[in-house]
Every structure is written in C-alpha cells, then in structure tokens.
mmCIF file of C-alpha atoms in Angstrom:
data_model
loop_
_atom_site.group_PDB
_atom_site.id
_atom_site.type_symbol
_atom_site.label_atom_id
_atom_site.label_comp_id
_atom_site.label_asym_id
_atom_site.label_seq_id
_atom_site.Cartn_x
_atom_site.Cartn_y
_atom_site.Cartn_z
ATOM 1 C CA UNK A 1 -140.981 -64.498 35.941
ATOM 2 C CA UNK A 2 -144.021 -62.861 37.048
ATOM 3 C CA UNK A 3 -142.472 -61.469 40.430
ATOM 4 C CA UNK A 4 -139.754 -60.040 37.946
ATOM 5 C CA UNK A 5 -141.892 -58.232 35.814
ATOM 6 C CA UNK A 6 -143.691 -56.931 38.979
ATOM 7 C CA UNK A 7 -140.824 -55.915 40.303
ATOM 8 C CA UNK A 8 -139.257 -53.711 37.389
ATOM 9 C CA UNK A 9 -142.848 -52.069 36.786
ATOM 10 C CA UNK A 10 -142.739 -50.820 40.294
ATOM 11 C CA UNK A 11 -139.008 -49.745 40.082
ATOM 12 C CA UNK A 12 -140.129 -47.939 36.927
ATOM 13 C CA UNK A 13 -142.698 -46.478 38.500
ATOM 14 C CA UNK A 14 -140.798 -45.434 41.372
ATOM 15 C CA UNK A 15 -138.144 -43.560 38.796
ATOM 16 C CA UNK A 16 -141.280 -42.054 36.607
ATOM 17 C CA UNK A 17 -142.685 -40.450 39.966
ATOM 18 C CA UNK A 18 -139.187 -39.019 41.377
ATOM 19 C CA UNK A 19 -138.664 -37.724 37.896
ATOM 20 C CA UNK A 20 -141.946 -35.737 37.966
ATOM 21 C CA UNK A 21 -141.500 -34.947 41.163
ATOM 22 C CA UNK A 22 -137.919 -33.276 40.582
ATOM 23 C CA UNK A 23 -139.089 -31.657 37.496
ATOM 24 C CA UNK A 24 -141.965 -30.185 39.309
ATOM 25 C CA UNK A 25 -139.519 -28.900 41.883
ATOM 26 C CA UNK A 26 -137.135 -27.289 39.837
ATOM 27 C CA UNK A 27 -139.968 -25.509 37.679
ATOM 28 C CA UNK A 28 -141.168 -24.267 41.452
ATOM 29 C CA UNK A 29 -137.798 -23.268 42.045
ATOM 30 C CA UNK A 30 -136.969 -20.831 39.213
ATOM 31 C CA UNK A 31 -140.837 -19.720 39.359
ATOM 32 C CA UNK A 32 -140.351 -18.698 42.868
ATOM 33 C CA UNK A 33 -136.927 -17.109 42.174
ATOM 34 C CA UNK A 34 -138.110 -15.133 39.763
ATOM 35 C CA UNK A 35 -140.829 -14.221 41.487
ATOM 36 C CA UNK A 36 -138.822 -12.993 44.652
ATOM 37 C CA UNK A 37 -136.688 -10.732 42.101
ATOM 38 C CA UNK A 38 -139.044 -9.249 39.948
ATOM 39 C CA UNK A 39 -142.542 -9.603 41.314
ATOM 40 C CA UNK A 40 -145.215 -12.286 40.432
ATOM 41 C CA UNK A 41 -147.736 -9.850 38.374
ATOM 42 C CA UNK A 42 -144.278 -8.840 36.312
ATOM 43 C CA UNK A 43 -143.229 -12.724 35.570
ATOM 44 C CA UNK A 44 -144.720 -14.403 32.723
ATOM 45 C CA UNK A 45 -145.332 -18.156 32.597
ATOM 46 C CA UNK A 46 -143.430 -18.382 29.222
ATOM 47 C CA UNK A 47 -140.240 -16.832 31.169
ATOM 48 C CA UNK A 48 -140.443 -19.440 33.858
ATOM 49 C CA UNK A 49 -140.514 -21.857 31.241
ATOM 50 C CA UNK A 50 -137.763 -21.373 29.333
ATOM 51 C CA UNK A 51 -136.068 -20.378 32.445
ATOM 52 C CA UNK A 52 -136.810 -23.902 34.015
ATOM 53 C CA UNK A 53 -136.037 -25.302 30.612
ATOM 54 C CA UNK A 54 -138.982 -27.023 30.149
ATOM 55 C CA UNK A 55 -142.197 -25.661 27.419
ATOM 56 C CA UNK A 56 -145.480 -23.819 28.776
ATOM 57 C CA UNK A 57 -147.370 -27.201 27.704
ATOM 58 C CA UNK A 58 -145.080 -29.720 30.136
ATOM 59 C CA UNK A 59 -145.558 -26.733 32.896
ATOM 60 C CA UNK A 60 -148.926 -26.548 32.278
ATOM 61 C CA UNK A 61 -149.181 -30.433 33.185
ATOM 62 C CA UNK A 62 -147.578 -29.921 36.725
ATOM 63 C CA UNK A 63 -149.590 -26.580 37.656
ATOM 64 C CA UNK A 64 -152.502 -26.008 35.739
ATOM 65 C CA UNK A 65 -152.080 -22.136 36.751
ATOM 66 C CA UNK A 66 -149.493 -19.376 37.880
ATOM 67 C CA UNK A 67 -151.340 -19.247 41.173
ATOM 68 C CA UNK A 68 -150.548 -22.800 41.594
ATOM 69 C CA UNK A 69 -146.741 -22.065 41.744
ATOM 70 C CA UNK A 70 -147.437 -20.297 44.784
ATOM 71 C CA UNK A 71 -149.325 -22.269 47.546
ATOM 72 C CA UNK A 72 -151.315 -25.595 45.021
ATOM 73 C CA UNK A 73 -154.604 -25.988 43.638
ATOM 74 C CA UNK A 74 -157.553 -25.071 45.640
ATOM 75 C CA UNK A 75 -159.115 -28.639 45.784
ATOM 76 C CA UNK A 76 -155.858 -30.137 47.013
ATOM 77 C CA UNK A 77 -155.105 -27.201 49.898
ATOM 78 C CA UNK A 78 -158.890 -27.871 50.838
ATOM 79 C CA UNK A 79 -158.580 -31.932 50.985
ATOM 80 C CA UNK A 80 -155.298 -31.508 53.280
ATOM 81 C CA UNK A 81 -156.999 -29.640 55.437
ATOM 82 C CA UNK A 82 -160.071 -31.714 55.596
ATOM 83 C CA UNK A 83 -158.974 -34.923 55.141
ATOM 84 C CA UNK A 84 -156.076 -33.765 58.178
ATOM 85 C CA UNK A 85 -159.428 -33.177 60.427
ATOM 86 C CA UNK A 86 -161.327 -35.882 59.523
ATOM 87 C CA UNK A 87 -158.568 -38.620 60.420
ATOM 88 C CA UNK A 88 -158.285 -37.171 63.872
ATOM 89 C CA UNK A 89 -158.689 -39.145 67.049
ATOM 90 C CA UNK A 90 -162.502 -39.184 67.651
ATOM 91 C CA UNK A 91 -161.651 -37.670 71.440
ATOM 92 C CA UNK A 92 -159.690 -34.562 70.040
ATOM 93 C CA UNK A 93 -161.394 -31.541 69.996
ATOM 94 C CA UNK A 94 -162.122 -28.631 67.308
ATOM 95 C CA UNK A 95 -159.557 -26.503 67.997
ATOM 96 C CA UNK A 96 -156.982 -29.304 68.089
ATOM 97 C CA UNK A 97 -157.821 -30.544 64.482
ATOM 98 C CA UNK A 98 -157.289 -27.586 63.246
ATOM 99 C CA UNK A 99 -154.015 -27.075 64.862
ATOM 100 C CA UNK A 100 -153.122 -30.434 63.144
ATOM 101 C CA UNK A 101 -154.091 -29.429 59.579
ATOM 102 C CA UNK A 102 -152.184 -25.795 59.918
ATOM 103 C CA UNK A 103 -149.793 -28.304 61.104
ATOM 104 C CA UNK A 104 -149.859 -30.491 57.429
ATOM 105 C CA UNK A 105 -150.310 -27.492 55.486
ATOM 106 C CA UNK A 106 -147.083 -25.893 56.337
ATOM 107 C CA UNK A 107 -145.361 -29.311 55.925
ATOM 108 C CA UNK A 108 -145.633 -28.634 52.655
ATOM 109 C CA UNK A 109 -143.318 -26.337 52.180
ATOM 110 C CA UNK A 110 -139.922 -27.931 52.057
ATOM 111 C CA UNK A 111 -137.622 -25.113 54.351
ATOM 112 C CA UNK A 112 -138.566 -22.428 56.359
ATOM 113 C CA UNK A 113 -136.889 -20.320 53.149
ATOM 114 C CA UNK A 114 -139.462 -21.671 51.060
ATOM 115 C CA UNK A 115 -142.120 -20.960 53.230
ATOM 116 C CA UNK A 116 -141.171 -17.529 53.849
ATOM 117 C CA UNK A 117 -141.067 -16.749 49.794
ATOM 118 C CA UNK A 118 -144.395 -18.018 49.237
ATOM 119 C CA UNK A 119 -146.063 -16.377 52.111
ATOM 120 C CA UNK A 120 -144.123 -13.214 51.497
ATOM 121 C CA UNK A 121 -145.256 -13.202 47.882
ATOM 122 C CA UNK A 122 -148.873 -13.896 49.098
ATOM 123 C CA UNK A 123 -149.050 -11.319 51.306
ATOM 124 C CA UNK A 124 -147.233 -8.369 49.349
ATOM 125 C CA UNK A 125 -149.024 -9.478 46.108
ATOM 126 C CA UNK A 126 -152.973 -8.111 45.646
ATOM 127 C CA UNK A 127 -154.174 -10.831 43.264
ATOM 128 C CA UNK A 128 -152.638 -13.602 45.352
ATOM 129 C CA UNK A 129 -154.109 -12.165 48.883
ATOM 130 C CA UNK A 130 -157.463 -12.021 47.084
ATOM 131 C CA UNK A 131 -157.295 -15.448 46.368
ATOM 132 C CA UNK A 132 -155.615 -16.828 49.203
ATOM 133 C CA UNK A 133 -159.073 -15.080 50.631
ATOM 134 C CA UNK A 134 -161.309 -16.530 49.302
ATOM 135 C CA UNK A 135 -159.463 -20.204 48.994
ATOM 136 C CA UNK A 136 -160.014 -19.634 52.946
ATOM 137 C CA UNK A 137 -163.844 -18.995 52.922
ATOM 138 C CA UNK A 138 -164.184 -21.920 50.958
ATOM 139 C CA UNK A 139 -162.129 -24.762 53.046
ATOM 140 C CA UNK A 140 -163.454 -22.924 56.568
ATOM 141 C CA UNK A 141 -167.310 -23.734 54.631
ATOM 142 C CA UNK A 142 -165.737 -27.453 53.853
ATOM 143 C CA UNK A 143 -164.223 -27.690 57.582
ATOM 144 C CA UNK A 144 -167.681 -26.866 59.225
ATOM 145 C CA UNK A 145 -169.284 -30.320 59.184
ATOM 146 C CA UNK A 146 -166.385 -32.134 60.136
ATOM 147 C CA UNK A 147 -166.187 -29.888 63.221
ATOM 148 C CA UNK A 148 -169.608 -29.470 63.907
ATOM 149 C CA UNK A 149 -169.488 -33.616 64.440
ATOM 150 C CA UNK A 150 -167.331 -33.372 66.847
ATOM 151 C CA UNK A 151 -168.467 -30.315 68.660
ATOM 152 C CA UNK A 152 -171.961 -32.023 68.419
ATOM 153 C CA UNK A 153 -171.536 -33.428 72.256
ATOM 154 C CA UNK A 154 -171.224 -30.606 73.664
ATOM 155 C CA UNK A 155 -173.831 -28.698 72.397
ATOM 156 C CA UNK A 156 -172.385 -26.210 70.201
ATOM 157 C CA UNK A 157 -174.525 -25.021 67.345
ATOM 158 C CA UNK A 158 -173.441 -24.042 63.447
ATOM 159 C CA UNK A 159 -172.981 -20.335 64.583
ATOM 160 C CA UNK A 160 -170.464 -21.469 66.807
ATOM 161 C CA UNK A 161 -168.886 -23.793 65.102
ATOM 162 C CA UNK A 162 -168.551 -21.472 62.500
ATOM 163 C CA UNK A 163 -166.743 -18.858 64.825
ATOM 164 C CA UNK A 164 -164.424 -21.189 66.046
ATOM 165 C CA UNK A 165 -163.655 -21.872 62.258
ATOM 166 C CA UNK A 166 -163.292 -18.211 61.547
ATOM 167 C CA UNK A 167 -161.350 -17.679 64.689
ATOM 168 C CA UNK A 168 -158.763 -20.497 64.339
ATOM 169 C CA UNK A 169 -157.900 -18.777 60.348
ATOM 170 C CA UNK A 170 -157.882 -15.479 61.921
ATOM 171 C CA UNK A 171 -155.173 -16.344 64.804
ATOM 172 C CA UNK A 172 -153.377 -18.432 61.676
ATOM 173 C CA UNK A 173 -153.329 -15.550 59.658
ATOM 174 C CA UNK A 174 -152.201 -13.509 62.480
ATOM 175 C CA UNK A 175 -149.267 -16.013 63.004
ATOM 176 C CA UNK A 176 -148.203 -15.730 59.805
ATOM 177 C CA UNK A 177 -147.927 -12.022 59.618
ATOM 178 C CA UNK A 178 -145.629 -11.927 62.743
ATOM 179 C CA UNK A 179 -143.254 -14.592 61.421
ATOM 180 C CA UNK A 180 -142.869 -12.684 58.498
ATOM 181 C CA UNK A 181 -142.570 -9.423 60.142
ATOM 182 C CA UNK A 182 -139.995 -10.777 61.984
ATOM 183 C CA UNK A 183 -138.032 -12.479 58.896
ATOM 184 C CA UNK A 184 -138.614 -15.823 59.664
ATOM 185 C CA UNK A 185 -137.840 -15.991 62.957
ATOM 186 C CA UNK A 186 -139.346 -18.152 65.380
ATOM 187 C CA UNK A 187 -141.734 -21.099 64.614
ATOM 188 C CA UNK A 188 -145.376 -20.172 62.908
ATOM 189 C CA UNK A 189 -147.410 -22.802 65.340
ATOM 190 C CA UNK A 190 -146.071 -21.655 68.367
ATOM 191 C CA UNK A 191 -147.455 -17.543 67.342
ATOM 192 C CA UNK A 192 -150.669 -19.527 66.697
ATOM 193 C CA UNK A 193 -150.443 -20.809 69.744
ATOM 194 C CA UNK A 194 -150.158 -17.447 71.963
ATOM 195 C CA UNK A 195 -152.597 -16.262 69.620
ATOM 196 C CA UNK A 196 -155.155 -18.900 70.047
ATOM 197 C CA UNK A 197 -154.498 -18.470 73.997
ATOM 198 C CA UNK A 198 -154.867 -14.929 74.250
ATOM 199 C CA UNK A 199 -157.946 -15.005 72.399
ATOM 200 C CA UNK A 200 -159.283 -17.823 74.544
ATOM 201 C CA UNK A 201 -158.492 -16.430 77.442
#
C-alpha cells in the first residue's frame, strides 16, 4: 500500500512538473512572438498575459521579470555556466571548460529558431544588450576561481586568467554576431571555434 501511494505521488509529480513546464513554454512562446513583431520595449507584460491566457500574477511565478522571457534569471545563466566548469574532467583545460558551458548555455534554447529570436532581440534591443553586459561581467568574475584552479599548474596568474575569461566571451560574442548576420546559418560553436583559433594563433 505504501509502494502505491509512492508511486501515484511521483506520477503526480511528474504531471505537476510537465504542466508547469508547458505553461512556462507557451507563455515564452507568445512573449517571444510578440516580441519579434512589435519590439520588446513596445510589449507590455499584461499583453503577453492575456495573450498567453494566463494573469500577470501566474506569469509573474514562472519569470519574475520581462528580461527573464528573453535569456533566464541571472543567478541561473551564472550557475550553468559555473556549475558546467566546475564538473569538468580535472585534466581539461581553461579554454575547454568554457567551450563546454557555451556549449550548455545554448542547449537551452530549444531550436536554432528560438535561439536566433532571442539573440536577435538581445542584440537589436538597448536595454537587453546592457544587461546581457553586465550579466557577462558578473559570471566571467564567478568563472575566475574555478579557472584559476585549474590554470594553477601551470603558472598562470589572476591577470591571466582573467584575460582568458574575457577573451573566451569576446570570441563568443563574436560568434554570435556572425551567425546572426548570416541568418542562422551555420553552427555558433564552430565560429567560436575559428575565432578562438585565430586569436590563439
């Protein structure tokens, strides 16, 4: 009897979560829609809501602000990033833990469509680019112990650690403006890539 009633709670659970979780996506969805079509500074949250069918006070419980519609909360963009770092193999280097969290942060898009609104609207929208700006700053400042522990071995100090912080965001950015110059085409880690090399090299 006990099993049964274990069983059931996690079924219910398991129901509760995927209904958040598709009520969070289709608030997302009309939020970026309308976005795309009329600009983010021009869409209120109260349209989005009754758009999405839902009130501002159950939006307001999946993302706590219009920013968060776009690209998540600060704290949990800077623990994917860090937390994506820290449970690297203790042989791989600073530059590839970084590659892996760029890696987990775009997995959270769900298409390359999806991806391409967001970072479109980011980069075309002045109070999103500000804070996308300074949500950087902050996670490189969170990254820099992780990687200066693993740089430790060889010698590198916190100036250089710091760079190769700076340097990895820079050649992200940099990715990210030439996918969307180019509509989407192509794969964002691989312009990373020849970016990272050619300013390696």
């Amino acid at each position: 009897m006990t099993q049964g009633t274990q069983g059931k709670g996690a079924t219910t659970s398991t129901l509760w979560d995927r209904t958040r979780q598709l009520a969070a996506q289709e608030i997302l969805q009309t939020a970026l829609r309308l976005f795309t079509q009329q600009g983010y500074d021009e869409t209120t949250i109260a349209q989005i809501a009754r758009e999405a069918g839902v009130s501002q006070r159950t939006l307001f419980r999946y993302f706590g602000t219009k920013e968060d519609l776009i690209g998540g909360t600060e704290e949990q963009f800077a623990t994917l990033l860090t937390e994506t770092v820290r449970k690297q193999p203790a042989d791989a280097g600073a530059w590839e833990a970084l590659r892996a969290a760029f890696k987990a942060a775009l997995s959270l898009h769900e298409s390359p469509e999806q991806a391409l609104e967001r970072f479109r609207l980011v980069h075309h929208t002045n109070s999103l680019r500000a804070a996308y700006l300074g949500k950087r700053v902050r996670c490189q400042e969170e990254l820099l112990p992780l990687l200066e522990a693993r740089l430790a071995p060889s010698g590198t100090d916190r100036g250089q650690a710091r760079a190769i912080v700076a340097t990895a965001f820079a050649c992200f950015d940099a990715a990210t403006a030439t996918w969307l110059e180019s509509n989407g085409q192509g794969d964002i880690l691989d312009l990373y890539d020849q970016g990272l090399a050619a300013v390696r090299s």
